[in-house]
Structures are given as C-alpha cells and as structure tokens.
PDB file of C-alpha atoms in Angstrom:
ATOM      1  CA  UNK D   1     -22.142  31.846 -25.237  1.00 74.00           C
ATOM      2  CA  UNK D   2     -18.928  33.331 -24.869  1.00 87.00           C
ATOM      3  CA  UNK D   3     -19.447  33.965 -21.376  1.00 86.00           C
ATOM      4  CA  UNK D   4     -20.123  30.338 -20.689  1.00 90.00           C
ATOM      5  CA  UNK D   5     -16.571  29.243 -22.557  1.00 94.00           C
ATOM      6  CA  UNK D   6     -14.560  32.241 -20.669  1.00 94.00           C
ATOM      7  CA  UNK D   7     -16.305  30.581 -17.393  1.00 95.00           C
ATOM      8  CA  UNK D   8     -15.997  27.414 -17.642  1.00 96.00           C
ATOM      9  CA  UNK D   9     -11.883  28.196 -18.794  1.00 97.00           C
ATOM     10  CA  UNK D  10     -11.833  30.019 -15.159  1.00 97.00           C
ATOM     11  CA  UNK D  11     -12.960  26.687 -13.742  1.00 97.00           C
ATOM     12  CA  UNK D  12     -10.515  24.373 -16.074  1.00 97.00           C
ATOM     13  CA  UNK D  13      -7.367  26.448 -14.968  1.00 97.00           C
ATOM     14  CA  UNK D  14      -8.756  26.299 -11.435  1.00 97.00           C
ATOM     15  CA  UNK D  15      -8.258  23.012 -11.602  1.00 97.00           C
ATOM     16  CA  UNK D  16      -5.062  22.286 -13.214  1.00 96.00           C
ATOM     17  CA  UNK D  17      -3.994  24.761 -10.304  1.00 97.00           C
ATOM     18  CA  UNK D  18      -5.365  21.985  -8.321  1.00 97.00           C
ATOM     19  CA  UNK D  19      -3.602  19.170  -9.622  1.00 97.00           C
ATOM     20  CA  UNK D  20      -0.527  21.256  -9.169  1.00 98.00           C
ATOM     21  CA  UNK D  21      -1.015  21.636  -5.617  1.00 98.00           C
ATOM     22  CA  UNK D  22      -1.791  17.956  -5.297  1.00 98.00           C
ATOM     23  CA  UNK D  23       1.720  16.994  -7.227  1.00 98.00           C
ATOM     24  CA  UNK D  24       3.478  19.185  -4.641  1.00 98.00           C
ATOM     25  CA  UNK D  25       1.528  17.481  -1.850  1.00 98.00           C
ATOM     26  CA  UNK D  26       2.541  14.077  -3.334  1.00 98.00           C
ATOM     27  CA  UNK D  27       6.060  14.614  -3.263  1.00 98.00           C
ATOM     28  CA  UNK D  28       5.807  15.294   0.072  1.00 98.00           C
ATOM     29  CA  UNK D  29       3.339  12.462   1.164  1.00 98.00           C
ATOM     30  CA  UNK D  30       5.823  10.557  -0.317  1.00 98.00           C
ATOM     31  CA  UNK D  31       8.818  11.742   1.513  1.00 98.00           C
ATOM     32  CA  UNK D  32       7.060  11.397   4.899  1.00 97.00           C
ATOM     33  CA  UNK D  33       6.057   7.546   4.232  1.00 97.00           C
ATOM     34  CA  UNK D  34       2.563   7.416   2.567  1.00 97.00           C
ATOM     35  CA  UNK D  35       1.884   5.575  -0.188  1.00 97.00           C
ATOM     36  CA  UNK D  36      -1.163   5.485  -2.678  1.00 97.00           C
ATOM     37  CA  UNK D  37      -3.977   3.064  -2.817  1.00 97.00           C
ATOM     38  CA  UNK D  38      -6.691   3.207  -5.602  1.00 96.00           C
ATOM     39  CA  UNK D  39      -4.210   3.701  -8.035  1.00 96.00           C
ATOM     40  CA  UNK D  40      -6.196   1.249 -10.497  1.00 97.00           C
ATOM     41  CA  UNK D  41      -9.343   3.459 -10.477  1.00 96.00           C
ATOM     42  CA  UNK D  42      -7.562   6.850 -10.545  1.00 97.00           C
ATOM     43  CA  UNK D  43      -6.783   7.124 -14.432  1.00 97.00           C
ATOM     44  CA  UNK D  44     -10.800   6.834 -14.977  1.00 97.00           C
ATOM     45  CA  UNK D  45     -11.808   9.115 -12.266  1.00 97.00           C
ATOM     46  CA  UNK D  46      -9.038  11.836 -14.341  1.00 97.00           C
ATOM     47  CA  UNK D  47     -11.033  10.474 -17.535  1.00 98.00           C
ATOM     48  CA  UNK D  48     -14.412  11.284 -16.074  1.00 98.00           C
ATOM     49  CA  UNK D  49     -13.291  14.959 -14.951  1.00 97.00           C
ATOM     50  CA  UNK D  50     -11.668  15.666 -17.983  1.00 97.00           C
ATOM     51  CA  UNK D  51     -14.720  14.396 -20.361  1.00 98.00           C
ATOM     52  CA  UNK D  52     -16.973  16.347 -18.328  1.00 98.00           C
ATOM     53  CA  UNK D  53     -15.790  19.639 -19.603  1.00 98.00           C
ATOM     54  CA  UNK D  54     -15.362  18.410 -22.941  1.00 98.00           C
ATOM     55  CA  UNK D  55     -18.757  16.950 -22.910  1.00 98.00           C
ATOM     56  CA  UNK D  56     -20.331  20.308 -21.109  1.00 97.00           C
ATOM     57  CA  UNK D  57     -19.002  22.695 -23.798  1.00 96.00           C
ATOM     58  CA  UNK D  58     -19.527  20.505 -26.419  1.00 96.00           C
ATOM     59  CA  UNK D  59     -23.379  20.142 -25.235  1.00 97.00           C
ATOM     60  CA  UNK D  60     -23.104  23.813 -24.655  1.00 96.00           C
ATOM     61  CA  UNK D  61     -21.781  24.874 -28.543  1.00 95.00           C
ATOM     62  CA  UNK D  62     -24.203  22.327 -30.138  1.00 95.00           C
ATOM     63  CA  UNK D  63     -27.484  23.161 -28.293  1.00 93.00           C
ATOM     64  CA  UNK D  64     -26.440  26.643 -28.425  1.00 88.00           C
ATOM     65  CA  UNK D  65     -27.943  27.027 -25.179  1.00 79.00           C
ATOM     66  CA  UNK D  66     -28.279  30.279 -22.894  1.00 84.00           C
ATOM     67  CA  UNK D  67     -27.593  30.201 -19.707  1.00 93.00           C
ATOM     68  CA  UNK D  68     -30.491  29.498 -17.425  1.00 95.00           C
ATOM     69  CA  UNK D  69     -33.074  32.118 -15.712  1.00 95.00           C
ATOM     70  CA  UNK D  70     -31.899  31.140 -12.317  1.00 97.00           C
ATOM     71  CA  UNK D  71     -28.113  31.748 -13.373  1.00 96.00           C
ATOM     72  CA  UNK D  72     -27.314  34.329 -10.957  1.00 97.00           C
ATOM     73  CA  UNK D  73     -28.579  31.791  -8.017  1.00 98.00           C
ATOM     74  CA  UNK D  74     -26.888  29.301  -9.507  1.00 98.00           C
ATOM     75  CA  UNK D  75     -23.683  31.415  -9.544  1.00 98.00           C
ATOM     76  CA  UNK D  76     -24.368  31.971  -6.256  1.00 98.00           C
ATOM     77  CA  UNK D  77     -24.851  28.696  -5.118  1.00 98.00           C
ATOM     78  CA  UNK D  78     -21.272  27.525  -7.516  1.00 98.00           C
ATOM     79  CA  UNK D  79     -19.357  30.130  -5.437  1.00 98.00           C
ATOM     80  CA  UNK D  80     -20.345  28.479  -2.029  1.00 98.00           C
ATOM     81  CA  UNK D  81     -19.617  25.760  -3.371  1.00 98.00           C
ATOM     82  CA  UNK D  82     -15.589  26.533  -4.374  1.00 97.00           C
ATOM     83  CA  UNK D  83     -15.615  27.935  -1.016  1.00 98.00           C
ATOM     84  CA  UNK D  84     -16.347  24.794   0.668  1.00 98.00           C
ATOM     85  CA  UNK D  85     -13.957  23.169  -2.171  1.00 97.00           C
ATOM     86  CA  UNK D  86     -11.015  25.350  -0.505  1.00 97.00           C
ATOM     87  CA  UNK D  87     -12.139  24.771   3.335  1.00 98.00           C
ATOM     88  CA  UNK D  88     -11.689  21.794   2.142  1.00 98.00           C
ATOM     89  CA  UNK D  89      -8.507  21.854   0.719  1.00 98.00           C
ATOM     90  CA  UNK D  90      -7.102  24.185   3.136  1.00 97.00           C
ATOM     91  CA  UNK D  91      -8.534  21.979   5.572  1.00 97.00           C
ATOM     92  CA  UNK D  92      -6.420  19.045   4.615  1.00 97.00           C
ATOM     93  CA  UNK D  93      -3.406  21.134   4.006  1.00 97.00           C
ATOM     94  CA  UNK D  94      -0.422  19.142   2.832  1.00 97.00           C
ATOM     95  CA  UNK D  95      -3.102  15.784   3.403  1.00 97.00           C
ATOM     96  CA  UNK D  96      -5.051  17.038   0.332  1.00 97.00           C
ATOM     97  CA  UNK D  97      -4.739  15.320  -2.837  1.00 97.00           C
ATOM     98  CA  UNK D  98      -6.569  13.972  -5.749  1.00 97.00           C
ATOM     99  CA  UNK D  99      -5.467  10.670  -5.134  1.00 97.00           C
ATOM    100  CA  UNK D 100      -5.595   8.676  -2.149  1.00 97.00           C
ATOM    101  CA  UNK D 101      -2.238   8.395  -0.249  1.00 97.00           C
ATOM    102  CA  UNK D 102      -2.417   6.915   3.511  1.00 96.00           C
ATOM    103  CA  UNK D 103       0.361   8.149   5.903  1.00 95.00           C
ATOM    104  CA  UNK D 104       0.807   5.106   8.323  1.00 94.00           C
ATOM    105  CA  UNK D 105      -0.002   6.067  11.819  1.00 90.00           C
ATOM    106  CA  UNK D 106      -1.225   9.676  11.126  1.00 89.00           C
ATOM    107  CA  UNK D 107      -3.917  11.375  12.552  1.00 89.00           C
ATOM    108  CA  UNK D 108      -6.811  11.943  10.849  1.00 90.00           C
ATOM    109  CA  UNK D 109      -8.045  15.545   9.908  1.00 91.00           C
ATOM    110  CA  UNK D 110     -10.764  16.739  11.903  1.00 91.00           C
ATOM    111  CA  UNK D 111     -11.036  20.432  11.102  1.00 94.00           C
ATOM    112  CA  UNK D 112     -12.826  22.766   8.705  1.00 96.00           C
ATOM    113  CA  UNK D 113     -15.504  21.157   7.048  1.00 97.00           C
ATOM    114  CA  UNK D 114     -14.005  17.110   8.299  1.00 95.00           C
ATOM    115  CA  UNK D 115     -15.317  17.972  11.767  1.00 93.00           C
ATOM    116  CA  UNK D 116     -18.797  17.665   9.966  1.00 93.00           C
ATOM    117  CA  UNK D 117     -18.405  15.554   7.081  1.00 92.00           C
ATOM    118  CA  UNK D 118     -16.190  12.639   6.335  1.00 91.00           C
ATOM    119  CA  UNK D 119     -15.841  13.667   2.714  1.00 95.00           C
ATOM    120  CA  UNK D 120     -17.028  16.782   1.956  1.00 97.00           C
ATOM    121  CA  UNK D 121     -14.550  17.079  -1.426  1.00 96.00           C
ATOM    122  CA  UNK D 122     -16.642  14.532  -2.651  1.00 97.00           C
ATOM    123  CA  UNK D 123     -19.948  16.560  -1.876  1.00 97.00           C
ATOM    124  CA  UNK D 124     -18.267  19.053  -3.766  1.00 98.00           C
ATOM    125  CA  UNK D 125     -17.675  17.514  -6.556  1.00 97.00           C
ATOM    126  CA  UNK D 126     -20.943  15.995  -6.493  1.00 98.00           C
ATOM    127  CA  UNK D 127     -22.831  19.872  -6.541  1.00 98.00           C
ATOM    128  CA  UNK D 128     -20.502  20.837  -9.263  1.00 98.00           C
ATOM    129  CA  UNK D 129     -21.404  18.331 -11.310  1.00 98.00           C
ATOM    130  CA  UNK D 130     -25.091  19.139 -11.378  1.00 97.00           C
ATOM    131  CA  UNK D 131     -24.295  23.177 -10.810  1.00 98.00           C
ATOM    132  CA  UNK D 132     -22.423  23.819 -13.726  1.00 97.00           C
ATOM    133  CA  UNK D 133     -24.438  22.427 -16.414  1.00 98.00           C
ATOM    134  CA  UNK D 134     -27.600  23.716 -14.828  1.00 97.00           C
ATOM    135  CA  UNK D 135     -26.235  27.454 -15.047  1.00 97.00           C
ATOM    136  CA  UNK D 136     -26.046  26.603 -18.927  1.00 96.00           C
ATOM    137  CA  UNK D 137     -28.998  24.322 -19.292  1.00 96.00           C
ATOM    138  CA  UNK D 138     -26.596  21.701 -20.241  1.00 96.00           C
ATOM    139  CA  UNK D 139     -29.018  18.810 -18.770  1.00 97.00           C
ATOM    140  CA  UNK D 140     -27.361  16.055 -20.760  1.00 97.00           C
ATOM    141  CA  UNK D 141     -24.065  16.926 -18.859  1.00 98.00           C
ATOM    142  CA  UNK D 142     -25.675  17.045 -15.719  1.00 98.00           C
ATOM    143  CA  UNK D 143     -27.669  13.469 -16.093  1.00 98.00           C
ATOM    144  CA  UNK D 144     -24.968  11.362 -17.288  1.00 98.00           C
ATOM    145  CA  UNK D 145     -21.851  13.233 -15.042  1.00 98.00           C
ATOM    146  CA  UNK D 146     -23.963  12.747 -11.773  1.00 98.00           C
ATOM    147  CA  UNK D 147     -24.207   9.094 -12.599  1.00 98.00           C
ATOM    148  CA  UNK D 148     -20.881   8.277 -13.730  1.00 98.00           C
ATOM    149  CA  UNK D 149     -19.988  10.216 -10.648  1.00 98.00           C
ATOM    150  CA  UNK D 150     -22.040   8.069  -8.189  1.00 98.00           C
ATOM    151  CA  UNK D 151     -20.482   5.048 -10.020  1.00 98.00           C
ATOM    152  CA  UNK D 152     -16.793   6.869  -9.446  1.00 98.00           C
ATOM    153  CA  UNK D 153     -17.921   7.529  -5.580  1.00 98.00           C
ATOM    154  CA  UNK D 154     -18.990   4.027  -5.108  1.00 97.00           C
ATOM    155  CA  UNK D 155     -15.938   2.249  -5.818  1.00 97.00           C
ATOM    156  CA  UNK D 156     -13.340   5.181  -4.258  1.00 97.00           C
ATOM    157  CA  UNK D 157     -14.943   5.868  -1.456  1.00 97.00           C
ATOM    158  CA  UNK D 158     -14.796   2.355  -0.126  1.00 97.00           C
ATOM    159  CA  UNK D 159     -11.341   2.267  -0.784  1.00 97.00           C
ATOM    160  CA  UNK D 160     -10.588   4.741   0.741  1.00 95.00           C
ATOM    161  CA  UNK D 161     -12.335   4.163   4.325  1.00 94.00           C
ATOM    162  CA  UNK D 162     -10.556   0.840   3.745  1.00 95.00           C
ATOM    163  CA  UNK D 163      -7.164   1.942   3.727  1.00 94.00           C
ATOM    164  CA  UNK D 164      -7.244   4.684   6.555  1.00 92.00           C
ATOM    165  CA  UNK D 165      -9.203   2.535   8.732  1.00 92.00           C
ATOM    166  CA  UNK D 166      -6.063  -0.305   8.591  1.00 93.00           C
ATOM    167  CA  UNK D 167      -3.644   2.646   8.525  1.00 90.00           C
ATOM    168  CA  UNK D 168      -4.862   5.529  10.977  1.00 89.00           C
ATOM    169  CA  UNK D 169      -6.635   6.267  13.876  1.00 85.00           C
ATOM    170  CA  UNK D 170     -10.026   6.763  11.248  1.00 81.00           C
ATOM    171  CA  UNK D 171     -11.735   4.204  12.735  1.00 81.00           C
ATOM    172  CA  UNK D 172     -11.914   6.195  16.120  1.00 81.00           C
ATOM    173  CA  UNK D 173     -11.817   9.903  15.117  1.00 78.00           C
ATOM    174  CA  UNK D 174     -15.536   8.793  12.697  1.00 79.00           C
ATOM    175  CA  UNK D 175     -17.071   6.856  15.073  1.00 75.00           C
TER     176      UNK D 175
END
C-alpha cells in the first residue's frame, strides 16, 4: 500500500507542477490580449480533480486493496498516457492551460497530437481517470470519476468550441 500512496504523491506533485505552468501561461495569455471563458464551471472542474485523489486513496486505505494483476500493463499503459499528456502540453506551448483563455485572432494549434485530435488533454484525462484506480483496484473511483468527468466534458467542451470558433480561425483549421 505504500507504494500506491508514494505513486499517486508522484502524480499529485505532477500536477501542481502543472498548474504552475498554467499560472505562468496565464500571465502571459493575459498580457498578449486573451481572456478566459468558462470561468463559472472552472472552480468544479478543480473540485472534481482534487476529490478524485482524495476519494482514490481514501478507497485505496479503506478497502486495503493491492494493486491489480495487470499493474505492470497498466503502468505501462499510465506512462503513454503522461506522454501524450506532455505532447500535449508541449504541443500547446505557452497556449496550454487549465482554463480556457481565447487569444482574439490567433491561430489555432495544429501540431503534436492537435493535428489528430481536437482535444486530446481531455482524452487524457479521460484514461487517467479509469487508469489509475484500475492499477489499485479502486473501481469505486474509477465508476463515479469517469462519470462526473463525462458530465465535466459535456459542459466545457462546448464552451470551449464556442469561444474559439467566434474568436479564431477554429472553425477552418477543424473542418
């Protein structure tokens, strides 16, 4: 079990890293003229994330659970997965962030994984979500996360394709 807890804290600092870099990129979204739609939703979608690691190593501690017979695929199949999650963010370069801001007039990314996709991040998130919890057999976590996620993804997305298809050149570059 203490593997799973000195794990999962690899993936938790991973991603205050993340919000890090996405605070820097805001500043300087900002500066060049983009502002932030979805605001509204954003506090929940932080809620959600930060609940599911509460939730995961709380189901993890009281089930007492191992992790599964298929964790070293699983581990694989995580580590592909953070390496699409930096493609992707790499991708976006100063453009990536964890909220949505839309630069007026900019155009749209299409490199790395967003020559493919139109939001593989979200994909991302969407494997982690059932990955993680699998590697522990934490199947609680991975029912109820996946859904609340698919609720998250159905009001962001939207928003999202909204705002850069009134802002940017999205419209054209996804045909």
């Amino acid at each position: 079990m203490r593997m799973a807890y000195l794990f999962l804290a690899i993936v938790i600092l991973q991603r205050f890293t993340e919000l890090i870099i996405a605070r820097h990129n805001e500043r300087w979204l900002r500066a060049q003229g983009a502002y932030e739609v979805g605001a509204s939703h954003y506090p929940y979608m932080l809620a959600l994330h930060s609940s599911f690691f509460i939730i995961l190593i709380l189901e993890i501690t009281l089930k007492k659970t191992l992790v599964s017979p298929v964790f070293l695929l699983l581990l694989l199949l995580f580590i592909g997965v953070q390496a699409m999650r930096i493609w992707c963010i790499y991708s976006l370069g100063r453009f990536w962030n964890t909220k949505i801001f839309i630069l007026p007039n900019a155009t749209v990314v299409r490199k790395g994984p967003y020559r493919f996709l139109r939001h593989p991040n979200y994909i991302v998130v969407s494997l982690e979500f059932l990955i993680l919890p699998f590697m522990f057999q934490a199947y609680f976590s991975a029912f109820i996360f996946t859904v609340l996620n698919v609720a998250m993804l159905s009001v962001r997305i939207p928003i999202e394709e909204r705002a850069l298809r009134q802002a940017t050149d999205y419209s054209k570059a996804f045909k």
